[in-house]
Coordinates of C-alpha atoms in Angstrom, one line a residue:
X1 CA -94.8 15.9 -17.5
X2 CA -93.1 12.9 -19.0
X3 CA -90.4 15.0 -20.5
X4 CA -89.6 16.6 -17.1
X5 CA -89.5 13.2 -15.5
X6 CA -87.2 11.8 -18.1
X7 CA -84.9 14.9 -17.8
X8 CA -84.8 14.5 -14.0
X9 CA -84.0 10.8 -14.3
X10 CA -81.2 11.6 -16.8
X11 CA -79.6 14.2 -14.5
X12 CA -79.9 11.9 -11.5
X13 CA -78.1 9.2 -13.5
X14 CA -75.4 11.6 -14.4
X15 CA -74.9 12.7 -10.8
X16 CA -75.0 9.0 -9.6
X17 CA -72.4 8.1 -12.3
X18 CA -70.1 11.0 -11.1
X19 CA -70.5 9.9 -7.5
X20 CA -69.7 6.3 -8.5
X21 CA -66.5 7.4 -10.3
X22 CA -65.4 9.6 -7.3
X23 CA -66.2 6.8 -4.8
X24 CA -64.3 4.3 -7.0
X25 CA -61.3 6.5 -7.2
X26 CA -61.2 7.1 -3.5
X27 CA -61.7 3.4 -2.9
X28 CA -58.9 2.3 -5.2
X29 CA -56.6 4.9 -3.8
X30 CA -57.4 3.6 -0.3
X31 CA -56.7 0.1 -1.4
X32 CA -53.5 1.1 -3.0
X33 CA -52.4 2.8 0.2
X34 CA -53.3 -0.3 2.2
X35 CA -51.4 -2.6 -0.3
X36 CA -48.4 -0.3 0.0
X37 CA -48.5 -0.4 3.8
X38 CA -48.8 -4.2 3.6
X39 CA -45.9 -4.4 1.2
X40 CA -43.6 -2.1 3.2
X41 CA -44.4 -4.0 6.4
X42 CA -43.6 -7.3 4.7
X43 CA -40.3 -5.7 3.4
X44 CA -39.5 -4.6 6.9
X45 CA -40.1 -8.0 8.4
X46 CA -38.1 -9.6 5.6
X47 CA -35.2 -7.1 6.3
X48 CA -35.4 -8.0 10.0
X49 CA -35.2 -11.7 9.2
X50 CA -32.3 -11.2 6.7
X51 CA -30.5 -9.0 9.3
X52 CA -30.4 -12.0 11.6
X53 CA -28.4 -14.0 9.0
X54 CA -24.7 -14.1 9.0
X55 CA -22.9 -11.8 6.6
X56 CA -21.6 -14.8 4.7
X57 CA -25.1 -15.9 4.1
X58 CA -26.2 -12.5 2.9
X59 CA -23.4 -12.1 0.3
X60 CA -23.7 -15.6 -0.9
X61 CA -25.8 -16.3 -3.9
X62 CA -27.0 -19.5 -2.3
X63 CA -29.8 -17.8 -0.4
X64 CA -31.3 -16.7 -3.6
X65 CA -31.5 -20.0 -5.4
X66 CA -35.1 -20.7 -4.6
X67 CA -36.4 -17.4 -5.9
X68 CA -37.4 -16.8 -9.5
X69 CA -35.7 -13.9 -11.4
X70 CA -38.0 -11.1 -10.1
X71 CA -38.0 -12.2 -6.5
X72 CA -34.2 -12.7 -6.6
X73 CA -33.7 -9.2 -7.8
X74 CA -36.0 -7.9 -5.1
X75 CA -34.2 -9.8 -2.3
X76 CA -30.8 -8.7 -3.6
X77 CA -31.9 -5.1 -3.7
X78 CA -33.4 -5.4 -0.2
X79 CA -30.2 -6.8 1.2
X80 CA -28.0 -4.2 -0.5
X81 CA -30.2 -1.2 0.0
X82 CA -31.7 -1.9 3.5
X83 CA -29.5 -4.3 5.3
X84 CA -26.2 -3.0 3.9
X85 CA -27.0 0.3 2.1
X86 CA -24.4 1.4 -0.5
X87 CA -24.9 5.1 -0.1
X88 CA -24.3 7.3 -3.1
X89 CA -22.6 4.8 -5.3
X90 CA -25.7 3.3 -7.0
X91 CA -28.5 5.4 -5.6
X92 CA -27.7 8.7 -7.2
X93 CA -25.6 8.5 -10.3
X94 CA -25.5 5.8 -13.0
X95 CA -23.0 6.3 -15.8
X96 CA -24.5 8.3 -18.6
X97 CA -25.0 5.9 -21.5
X98 CA -24.2 8.8 -23.9
X99 CA -20.6 8.6 -22.8
X100 CA -19.6 11.9 -21.2
X101 CA -16.8 10.3 -19.3
X102 CA -18.1 11.1 -15.8
X103 CA -18.0 8.9 -12.8
X104 CA -20.1 9.2 -9.6
X105 CA -18.8 9.7 -6.2
X106 CA -19.4 6.9 -3.7
X107 CA -19.8 6.1 -0.1
X108 CA -19.4 2.3 0.5
X109 CA -21.1 0.6 3.4
X110 CA -19.9 -2.2 5.6
X111 CA -19.8 -5.6 4.0
X112 CA -17.5 -7.7 6.1
X113 CA -16.2 -11.0 4.6
X114 CA -14.9 -13.8 6.8
X115 CA -12.9 -16.9 6.0
X116 CA -15.3 -19.8 6.1
X117 CA -14.7 -22.5 8.7
X118 CA -16.1 -25.2 6.4
X119 CA -16.3 -25.6 2.7
X120 CA -19.6 -24.4 1.3
X121 CA -21.5 -26.3 -1.3
X122 CA -20.9 -25.0 -4.7
X123 CA -23.5 -22.3 -5.5
X124 CA -25.2 -22.2 -8.9
X125 CA -23.6 -19.8 -11.4
X126 CA -25.0 -16.4 -11.0
X127 CA -24.8 -15.7 -14.7
X128 CA -24.3 -17.3 -18.1
X129 CA -20.9 -17.7 -19.5
X130 CA -19.9 -14.6 -21.6
X131 CA -17.1 -14.1 -24.0
X132 CA -13.8 -13.2 -22.4
X133 CA -12.2 -9.8 -22.3
X134 CA -8.9 -9.1 -23.9
X135 CA -6.0 -10.7 -22.1
X136 CA -2.8 -9.1 -21.2
X137 CA 0.1 -10.5 -23.2
X138 CA 3.7 -10.4 -22.1
X139 CA 6.9 -12.1 -21.3
X140 CA 9.5 -11.6 -18.6
X141 CA 9.9 -7.8 -19.2
X142 CA 7.1 -5.2 -18.7
X143 CA 5.2 -4.3 -21.9
X144 CA 4.1 -0.8 -22.7
X145 CA 0.4 -0.5 -23.4
X146 CA -1.4 2.6 -24.8
X147 CA -4.8 3.2 -23.4
X148 CA -7.8 4.8 -25.1
X149 CA -6.8 8.1 -23.4
X150 CA -3.5 7.9 -25.2
X151 CA -1.1 7.6 -22.3
X152 CA 1.5 4.9 -22.2
X153 CA 1.7 2.7 -19.2
X154 CA 3.8 -0.2 -18.1
X155 CA 2.0 -3.5 -17.6
X156 CA 3.0 -6.0 -15.0
X157 CA 4.9 -9.0 -16.4
X158 CA 2.4 -11.8 -16.6
X159 CA 4.4 -14.8 -17.9
X160 CA 2.6 -17.9 -19.3
X161 CA -0.8 -18.8 -17.9
X162 CA -0.8 -22.1 -16.1
X163 CA -3.8 -24.1 -14.8
X164 CA -1.9 -24.6 -11.6
X165 CA 0.0 -21.4 -10.8
X166 CA 3.3 -21.5 -9.1
X167 CA 2.4 -19.0 -6.4
X168 CA 3.7 -18.8 -2.8
X169 CA 0.6 -16.7 -2.0
X170 CA -1.8 -19.3 -3.1
X171 CA 0.2 -22.0 -1.3
X172 CA -0.1 -19.9 1.9
X173 CA -3.8 -19.4 1.4
X174 CA -4.3 -23.1 0.9
X175 CA -3.6 -23.5 4.6
X176 CA -6.7 -21.4 5.4
X177 CA -9.1 -22.0 2.5
X178 CA -9.8 -25.3 0.7
X179 CA -6.9 -25.5 -1.9
X180 CA -9.2 -26.8 -4.6
X181 CA -11.5 -23.8 -4.2
X182 CA -9.0 -21.0 -4.7
X183 CA -9.5 -21.1 -8.4
X184 CA -13.2 -21.9 -8.2
X185 CA -15.3 -19.0 -9.6
X186 CA -18.4 -19.7 -7.5
X187 CA -16.6 -20.2 -4.3
X188 CA -14.3 -17.2 -4.6
X189 CA -17.2 -14.9 -5.7
X190 CA -19.4 -16.0 -2.8
X191 CA -16.7 -15.9 -0.1
X192 CA -14.3 -13.1 -1.0
X193 CA -16.2 -10.6 -3.1
X194 CA -19.2 -8.3 -2.5
X195 CA -20.9 -7.5 -5.7
X196 CA -23.9 -5.1 -5.6
X197 CA -26.9 -5.8 -7.8
X198 CA -26.1 -2.9 -10.1
X199 CA -23.2 -4.7 -11.6
X200 CA -22.0 -8.3 -12.3
X201 CA -18.5 -9.8 -11.8
X202 CA -18.7 -12.1 -14.8
X203 CA -16.9 -15.4 -15.0
X204 CA -14.9 -14.2 -18.0
X205 CA -13.6 -11.2 -16.0
X206 CA -13.0 -13.1 -12.7
X207 CA -10.9 -15.6 -14.6
X208 CA -9.1 -17.1 -11.6
X209 CA -6.5 -19.3 -13.3
X210 CA -5.4 -16.3 -15.4
X211 CA -5.6 -13.9 -12.4
X212 CA -3.6 -16.3 -10.2
X213 CA -0.9 -16.6 -12.9
X214 CA -0.3 -12.9 -13.2
X215 CA 3.0 -11.9 -11.4
X216 CA 2.7 -8.4 -9.9
X217 CA 6.0 -8.5 -8.1
X218 CA 8.6 -5.9 -9.1
X219 CA 12.3 -5.3 -8.6
X220 CA 12.8 -2.7 -5.8
X221 CA 14.8 0.4 -6.7
X222 CA 14.9 3.1 -4.0
X223 CA 16.8 5.4 -6.4
X224 CA 13.6 6.2 -8.4
X225 CA 10.0 6.7 -7.4
X226 CA 8.1 3.5 -7.7
X227 CA 4.9 4.0 -5.6
X228 CA 2.4 6.8 -5.8
X229 CA -0.1 7.4 -2.9
X230 CA -2.9 9.9 -3.2
X231 CA -6.4 10.6 -1.8
X232 CA -9.3 11.4 -4.1
X233 CA -11.3 12.3 -0.9
X234 CA -8.7 14.2 1.1
X235 CA -11.2 15.6 3.6
X236 CA -12.3 12.2 5.0
X237 CA -11.9 12.3 8.8
X238 CA -12.6 10.1 11.8
X239 CA -14.8 9.5 14.8
X240 CA -12.6 11.7 17.1
X241 CA -12.4 14.5 14.6
X242 CA -13.5 17.2 17.2
X243 CA -10.5 16.5 19.4
X244 CA -8.2 15.2 16.7
X245 CA -8.8 17.0 13.4
X246 CA -6.4 14.7 11.4
X247 CA -7.6 13.2 8.1
X248 CA -6.9 10.4 5.7
X249 CA -4.0 12.4 4.3
X250 CA -2.3 12.1 7.7
X251 CA -2.9 8.4 7.5
X252 CA -1.3 8.4 4.1
X253 CA 1.8 10.2 5.5
X254 CA 2.3 7.3 7.9
X255 CA 1.9 4.7 5.1
X256 CA 4.4 6.6 3.0
X257 CA 6.8 6.7 5.9
X258 CA 6.5 2.9 6.5
X259 CA 7.0 2.0 2.9
X260 CA 10.0 4.3 2.6
X261 CA 11.8 3.8 5.9
X262 CA 10.9 0.2 6.8
X263 CA 10.6 -1.4 3.4
X264 CA 12.9 0.7 1.2
X265 CA 10.6 2.1 -1.4
X266 CA 10.8 5.5 -3.0
X267 CA 7.3 6.9 -2.6
X268 CA 5.5 10.0 -3.8
X269 CA 2.6 11.1 -1.6
X270 CA 0.2 13.6 -3.1
X271 CA -1.7 15.7 -0.6
X272 CA -3.8 17.6 -3.1
X273 CA -7.4 18.4 -2.1
X274 CA -9.2 16.9 -5.1
X275 CA -12.5 17.1 -3.3
X276 CA -12.4 20.8 -2.5
X277 CA -13.6 23.6 -4.8
X278 CA -13.3 27.3 -3.8
X279 CA -12.8 26.3 -0.2
X280 CA -15.8 24.1 0.0
X281 CA -16.2 20.3 0.0
X282 CA -17.2 19.3 -3.6
X283 CA -16.8 15.7 -4.6
X284 CA -18.7 16.0 -7.9
X285 CA -15.5 15.9 -10.0
X286 CA -12.9 14.6 -7.5
X287 CA -12.0 11.7 -9.6
X288 CA -11.7 13.8 -12.7
X289 CA -9.3 16.2 -10.9
X290 CA -7.4 13.3 -9.4
X291 CA -7.0 11.5 -12.7
X292 CA -5.6 14.6 -14.4
X293 CA -3.0 15.1 -11.6
X294 CA -2.0 11.4 -11.7
X295 CA -1.4 11.5 -15.4
X296 CA 0.9 14.5 -14.9
X297 CA 2.8 12.9 -12.1
X298 CA 3.2 9.6 -14.0
X299 CA 4.4 11.5 -17.1
X300 CA 7.0 13.2 -14.9
X301 CA 7.9 10.0 -13.1
X302 CA 7.6 7.0 -15.5
X303 CA 9.4 4.7 -13.0
X304 CA 6.2 4.6 -10.9
X305 CA 4.7 1.2 -11.0
X306 CA 2.2 1.2 -8.1
X307 CA -0.7 3.6 -7.7
X308 CA -2.7 3.6 -4.4
X309 CA -5.8 5.7 -3.8
X310 CA -6.2 5.6 0.0
X311 CA -9.7 6.3 1.5
X312 CA -11.7 5.7 4.6
X313 CA -15.1 4.1 4.2
X314 CA -18.5 5.4 5.2
X315 CA -20.7 3.0 7.1
X316 CA -23.7 2.9 9.4
X317 CA -23.1 4.6 12.7
X318 CA -23.5 1.4 14.7
X319 CA -20.7 -0.4 12.9
X320 CA -17.2 -0.3 14.4
X321 CA -14.6 -1.9 12.1
X322 CA -11.8 -2.8 14.5
X323 CA -9.6 -5.8 15.3
X324 CA -6.6 -6.5 17.5
X325 CA -3.2 -6.8 15.7
X326 CA -0.1 -7.0 17.9
X327 CA -2.0 -5.7 20.9
X328 CA -3.2 -2.6 19.0
X329 CA -6.7 -1.6 18.2
X330 CA -6.6 -1.6 14.4
X331 CA -9.2 -0.5 11.9
X332 CA -10.1 -3.1 9.3
X333 CA -9.6 -2.4 5.6
X334 CA -11.6 -3.2 2.5
X335 CA -10.2 -3.7 -1.0
X336 CA -12.0 -2.2 -4.0
X337 CA -12.3 -3.0 -7.7
X338 CA -13.9 -0.9 -10.5
X339 CA -14.8 -3.1 -13.5
X340 CA -16.3 -0.6 -16.0
X341 CA -19.5 -2.6 -16.3
X342 CA -23.0 -2.0 -15.1
X343 CA -26.1 -4.2 -15.7
X344 CA -27.9 -1.1 -17.1
X345 CA -25.2 0.0 -19.6
X346 CA -23.1 -3.1 -20.1
X347 CA -19.4 -2.6 -21.0
X348 CA -18.6 1.1 -20.4
X349 CA -16.1 1.4 -23.3
X350 CA -15.4 5.1 -22.7
X351 CA -14.2 4.2 -19.1
X352 CA -11.9 1.5 -20.4
X353 CA -9.4 0.0 -18.1
X354 CA -6.6 -2.0 -19.9
X355 CA -5.4 -3.3 -16.5
X356 CA -8.6 -4.9 -15.2
X357 CA -7.0 -8.4 -14.8
X358 CA -3.9 -7.0 -13.0
X359 CA -6.2 -4.8 -10.7
X360 CA -8.1 -8.0 -9.8
X361 CA -4.9 -9.8 -9.2
X362 CA -3.7 -7.1 -6.8
X363 CA -6.8 -7.3 -4.7
X364 CA -7.2 -11.1 -4.9
X365 CA -3.6 -11.8 -3.8
X366 CA -3.7 -9.0 -1.2
X367 CA -6.9 -10.6 0.2
X368 CA -5.2 -14.0 0.4
X369 CA -2.1 -12.5 2.0
X370 CA -4.2 -10.7 4.5
X371 CA -6.2 -13.8 5.5
X372 CA -2.9 -15.7 5.9
X373 CA -1.2 -13.1 8.0
X374 CA -4.0 -11.3 9.9
X375 CA -7.3 -13.2 9.4
X376 CA -9.6 -10.5 10.6
X377 CA -7.9 -7.5 9.0
X378 CA -9.3 -7.4 5.5
X379 CA -13.1 -7.3 5.3
X380 CA -13.8 -8.2 1.7
X381 CA -13.2 -7.1 -1.9
X382 CA -15.9 -4.7 -3.0
X383 CA -16.8 -4.4 -6.7
X384 CA -18.1 -1.3 -8.4
X385 CA -19.3 -0.9 -12.0
X386 CA -17.1 2.1 -12.6
X387 CA -13.3 2.7 -13.1
X388 CA -12.1 5.4 -10.7
X389 CA -8.3 6.0 -10.7
X390 CA -7.4 2.3 -11.4
X391 CA -6.5 2.5 -15.1
X392 CA -3.1 4.3 -15.1
X393 CA -0.9 1.4 -14.0
X394 CA -1.3 -2.4 -13.8
X395 CA -0.5 -2.4 -10.0
X396 CA -3.3 -0.1 -8.9
X397 CA -5.4 -0.3 -5.8
X398 CA -8.2 1.6 -4.1
X399 CA -8.1 0.8 -0.4
X400 CA -10.7 1.8 2.2
X401 CA -9.0 2.0 5.6
X402 CA -11.5 1.9 8.4
X403 CA -14.5 4.2 8.4
X404 CA -15.9 7.4 9.9
X405 CA -16.8 5.3 13.1
X406 CA -13.1 4.5 13.7
X407 CA -10.7 6.8 15.6
X408 CA -7.7 8.2 13.9
X409 CA -5.4 6.0 16.0
X410 CA -7.2 2.9 14.9
X411 CA -6.8 3.8 11.2
X412 CA -3.2 5.0 11.8
X413 CA -2.4 1.6 13.3
X414 CA -3.9 -0.2 10.3
X415 CA -1.0 1.2 8.1
X416 CA 1.5 -1.1 9.8
X417 CA -0.1 -4.4 8.6
X418 CA -1.1 -2.8 5.3
X419 CA 2.4 -1.7 4.5
X420 CA 3.6 -5.2 5.3
X421 CA 1.1 -6.7 3.0
X422 CA 1.9 -4.3 0.2
X423 CA 5.6 -5.2 0.5
X424 CA 4.8 -8.9 0.5
X425 CA 2.6 -8.6 -2.6
X426 CA 5.3 -6.7 -4.5
X427 CA 8.1 -9.1 -3.5
X428 CA 6.4 -12.6 -3.2
X429 CA 4.6 -14.2 -6.1

């Protein structure tokens, strides 16, 4: 009898233990679900509060100063991914650290930068000082540089670097921005640039005295091709596509016409469909195809000194990027830099860009020119961790003209001030 009782008690203990484990698992899963709900609700409320802030506050590092490292990263990700999502650029494809040379497609969201009315307090540095990248050397004449891919390109004449650059562009910008801040790393980074949390625009790369001292002007010669315009994403269309099926390529036709007929440049406009494969939209290798074609065109036309990849942006459907210029509804533009650096990988050596400083000079001076001429026209300078088609020539730009929420006419109208600014940058230091 005692043995039976002991056996029964043993089995009861086993059953109770199993029940306890099952109940505990269910309990903890329930708690986990509750905690997740609380976390997501808190994130939503935080996003709502952040959404009420001005854009300048959102892109400024000043709002993160009171957070420790972990919380700062969370808030930065929340701002970039929920308030201003960056689409495919960082959410789908990081560069493969093994080095297969691939670059992701991207779809940049709206991040509109405005000239501040008052001088902001200096923000704390967002990173520690790092060793500088290689500087472009040169005198009055262009210098040939051989890239890692083996092609030879002509660098923009840089001249000696001066702590106070002799620049008409900076002088004009000093009437809008505090003159003493135009070479201030923290001020420029916080007010002119948008840098997603997947990359970092280091102080050694955004070397403003060096950038401001680079001269990207050139002697105009309409007898030979000097400007190349193309569209990595040729199929980008606009809000009125159903009634007006024109694309970014048609916008490029107008920019080509303005630069050629109004400003006297010899321009080659590529209309190749780099984002189409077997009659279907396929952007997986659009930059690979575009780069191969660009290398061919540049080899055939070594006189080309300016390379422009013209896009239209992709933004939230409730954003309408438009301003009034000379009585015309005009789409806003965004300038774009690829810096071949991600926080996950570091320097992406196999996506090397020998003209990074000149690329940054093009966008920085274009931004200042835009603010001096048409204050609401240029949204910001957006920075990506990759390279795109910006490494073939020193004077290279990727420009986002309007977005899918703009009409074709609004983006078409934007080519008039854009052509004017391009001409100014190439003729006025």
